[in-house]
Amino acid sequence: MVTPAVSNPAPSLLDRLVLPTSGAWANDARRAALARFRDMGFPGRRDEYWRFAGGEDFAAPEPEEAPILDMQGEAPVFSGLERLKFSFRDGRFEGDLPALPEGLEVSRLSDAGQQDLHWARDLYGVLEAAGQSPVARPFAALNTAFAGDGLLIRVTGKVALPLSLIYCHDDPRSDAMLHHVLRLEPGAELTLLENGPAAARLNTVLEVDVADGARFHHVRAQGRDHGRRAITHLFARLAKESVFKSFTLTVNGAHTRNESVVEFTGDDAVAHLAGAAMGDGRMGDFTHDDTVFITHGAENCESRQVYKKVLMNGAVGVFQGKILVKEGAQKTDGYQKSQALLLDEDSTFLAKPELEIYADDVACSHGSTSGGIDEEALFYLRSRGVPAAEAQDLLVLAFLSDAMEEIEDAAIIEDITSRLEAWLARRRAG
Amino acid sequence: MLKIKGLKVKLEAEDKEILKGVDLDVPAGAVHAIMGPNGSGKSTLSYVLAGREGYEVTEGSATLDGQDLLDMAPEERAAAGLFLAFQYPVEIPGVGNMTFLRTAVNSQRKLRGEEELSAAEFLKLVRAEAKKLRIDADMLKRPVNVGFSGGEKKRNEILQMAMLQPRMCILDETDSGLDVDAMKLVAEGVNGLRDAGRSFLVITHYQRLLDHIKPDVVHIMAAGRIVRTGGPELALEVEHNGYADILSEVA
Ligand SMILES: Nc1ncnc2c1ncn2[C@@H]1O[C@H](COP(=O)(O)OP(=O)(O)OP(=O)(O)O)[C@@H](O)[C@H]1O
Ligand SMILES: [Mg+2]
């Protein structure tokens, strides 16, 4: 296990945090996570996966203020979809749990101790702990220890309605840690939606255990507040013939780091991870970091990563993606693509694509590119009467399209596309 | 309609003059053809008229119905009625052909201060025009020109022309890459658009196309200039004898 050097002498965020008590097994898990975290410490710039963009703002004792974005009457993303809604405000669940359809069980993390939730006990902090090797993820351990709220979700059937987590942000100084665990029993199906800024500073962990033949579909739209900061962690364990798809949209936000750690433990499973990010440095800092680690530990599994970033006016994009194929993981099909569209010369894309392969019968590829707008295509569009700015927007959306195609639901693609169009149009209007 | 006077153009990036004084006058309703050896500057002329970057006009003028073309942005030229069917149509991954067509049609209407077409009106129109050119629904759904065969790309150019109804149409080697039947379809498309208020400038290497699209005037371009102008018989002469006679005459 590679543990980052403890470079901050007295991490005062740790002094400020208090271990919540949410019942016997959860308390044990939290204490274990705190011990894990103490071994790792906060990451420093010399740590391999923190070189491009550091985590000082995530480690600072207090979050920086993040003014609340005026949505100007615009309905939040996913509003038009029929879904099961769970709302959080500045990191706290609010309201009552909605009536649940058959095949779905949901409890709050704070209630964990009072109920007999064996399945949750076997998951909470467990996938996170497994995901600490070979690369340490200190903020995830910190989250397991201190998460203030979250849901324990168990899916036993095919749930038709998406489960929607709505993260509101009212307090410009809120600091939130959310931790959800999700267990899909064999053959179960669920779509999970997440949207909203959640807090001025957000740290999330989502542990997803996908059993044999189960299907999990995840679509996330991170909040548009310019000053918000978020470090998110997705830990997934995929059993035989399971399917896992996750897409994240990021527009604005001062600093976002999305870590995804996926492990194939059963044969013939599929995992697709995609992200579309758009940042304009003119509206404030924008650093967006996708850090992905896929472990193929079983045969004939397919992993696909498609990450796209549109950067302008000093925006910074980071991609750190690794495919590890263990010995014996034959017939692995691993594909990784990370691309940045730089709309000017002030923006930066830093990429670290990695393959590590210990099996001989595999097909793995990765490609990382960055470049400007295609001038030939731009002229072609303009020669047909499309004004330059609109033509550019069309090409920006075209650039993002192969990440968007990883979303399974056409209505969601349309919803998200219309948001992107509106964002681009607002930018054009100045 | 289109008047070009003493047009001299060099490359922006290097000191290389490509058009060395082009004069051309295409009246309303006329079909003019330009032939000429490879590299003589035919595509450069069409790009400069359409407003592509990378060229510097050092002398001369080009006007469309008296409006200075060279002063306008490419989209303004298009809205004013100029259309270039590209020699090498551009592939645009991620933009659906339908979206592209609808955006183009409505952008031009907006620039001209006209009402945009409704989705239904547009669909009806595009289906009718696509059918004439034997462009199937699948080609309309696919990204612009991506994976299209050479001939499909050219037919797609003519579809755009039919949808946009420009007044001044420049076709840069639209016939190359077309099979015999496709060439007929394209010629029918062009002939269907011919009228007193619309002009064509057809760049081609082959007399064959001009059998279908009968030109009023044929120009020969060589080394950046129009060196001969005549009737349709000039195209026949080129077909039989090549350019050697004409060029030695001029020199
Ligand atoms: N961007 C450029 N850089 C360098 N040379 C160029 C450029 N554009 C045009 N040229 C040169 O200018 C000349 C004219 O090119 P152009 O494409 O206009 O010829 P053309 O008459 O259309 O030829 P063809 O019949 O082969 O299509 C050629 O010698 C070409 O190499
Ligand atoms: Mg040419």
Coordinates of C-alpha atoms and ligand atoms in Angstrom, one line a residue, chain B residues 11 13-14 16-19 36-47 52-55 87-88 172-173 203 205 221, ligand 1:
Chain B
L11 CA -1.5 32.6 -48.7
A13 CA 1.1 31.8 -43.9
E14 CA 3.6 32.1 -46.7
K16 CA 2.8 32.5 -52.2
E17 CA 0.5 34.2 -54.7
I18 CA -2.2 31.8 -55.9
L19 CA -4.7 34.0 -57.7
G36 CA -8.3 24.1 -65.6
P37 CA -5.3 22.0 -64.6
N38 CA -4.7 20.8 -61.1
G39 CA -3.4 23.4 -58.8
S40 CA -4.4 26.3 -61.1
G41 CA -6.4 28.0 -58.2
K42 CA -10.0 26.9 -58.8
S43 CA -10.7 25.8 -55.3
T44 CA -8.8 28.7 -53.9
L45 CA -11.1 31.0 -55.7
S46 CA -14.1 29.3 -54.4
Y47 CA -12.8 29.3 -50.8
R52 CA -12.3 30.7 -45.6
E53 CA -9.4 31.9 -43.4
G54 CA -5.8 31.6 -44.4
Y55 CA -5.9 33.8 -47.5
Q87 CA -14.6 19.7 -53.3
Y88 CA -13.8 17.9 -50.0
D172 CA -16.3 22.6 -56.7
E173 CA -15.9 19.3 -58.5
I203 CA -15.9 23.8 -61.4
H205 CA -12.5 18.5 -64.9
M221 CA -8.2 28.8 -65.4
Ligands
LIG1 N1 -3.0 26.4 -47.7 C1 -2.2 26.2 -48.7 N2 -0.9 26.0 -48.5 C2 0.0 25.8 -49.5 N3 -0.3 25.8 -50.8 C3 -1.6 26.0 -51.1 C4 -2.6 26.2 -50.1 N4 -3.8 26.3 -50.7 C5 -3.6 26.2 -52.0 N5 -2.3 26.0 -52.2 C6 -1.7 25.8 -53.5 O1 -2.3 26.7 -54.4 C7 -2.5 26.1 -55.7 C8 -3.9 26.2 -56.1 O2 -4.6 25.2 -55.4 P1 -6.2 24.9 -55.6 O3 -6.6 23.9 -54.6 O4 -6.9 26.2 -55.7 O5 -6.1 24.2 -57.0 P2 -7.3 23.7 -57.9 O6 -7.3 24.4 -59.2 O7 -8.6 23.6 -57.2 O8 -6.8 22.2 -58.2 P3 -7.6 20.8 -58.4 O9 -8.0 20.7 -59.7 O10 -6.5 19.7 -58.1 O11 -8.7 20.7 -57.4 C9 -1.9 24.7 -55.6 O12 -0.5 24.8 -56.1 C10 -1.9 24.5 -54.1 O13 -0.9 23.6 -53.7

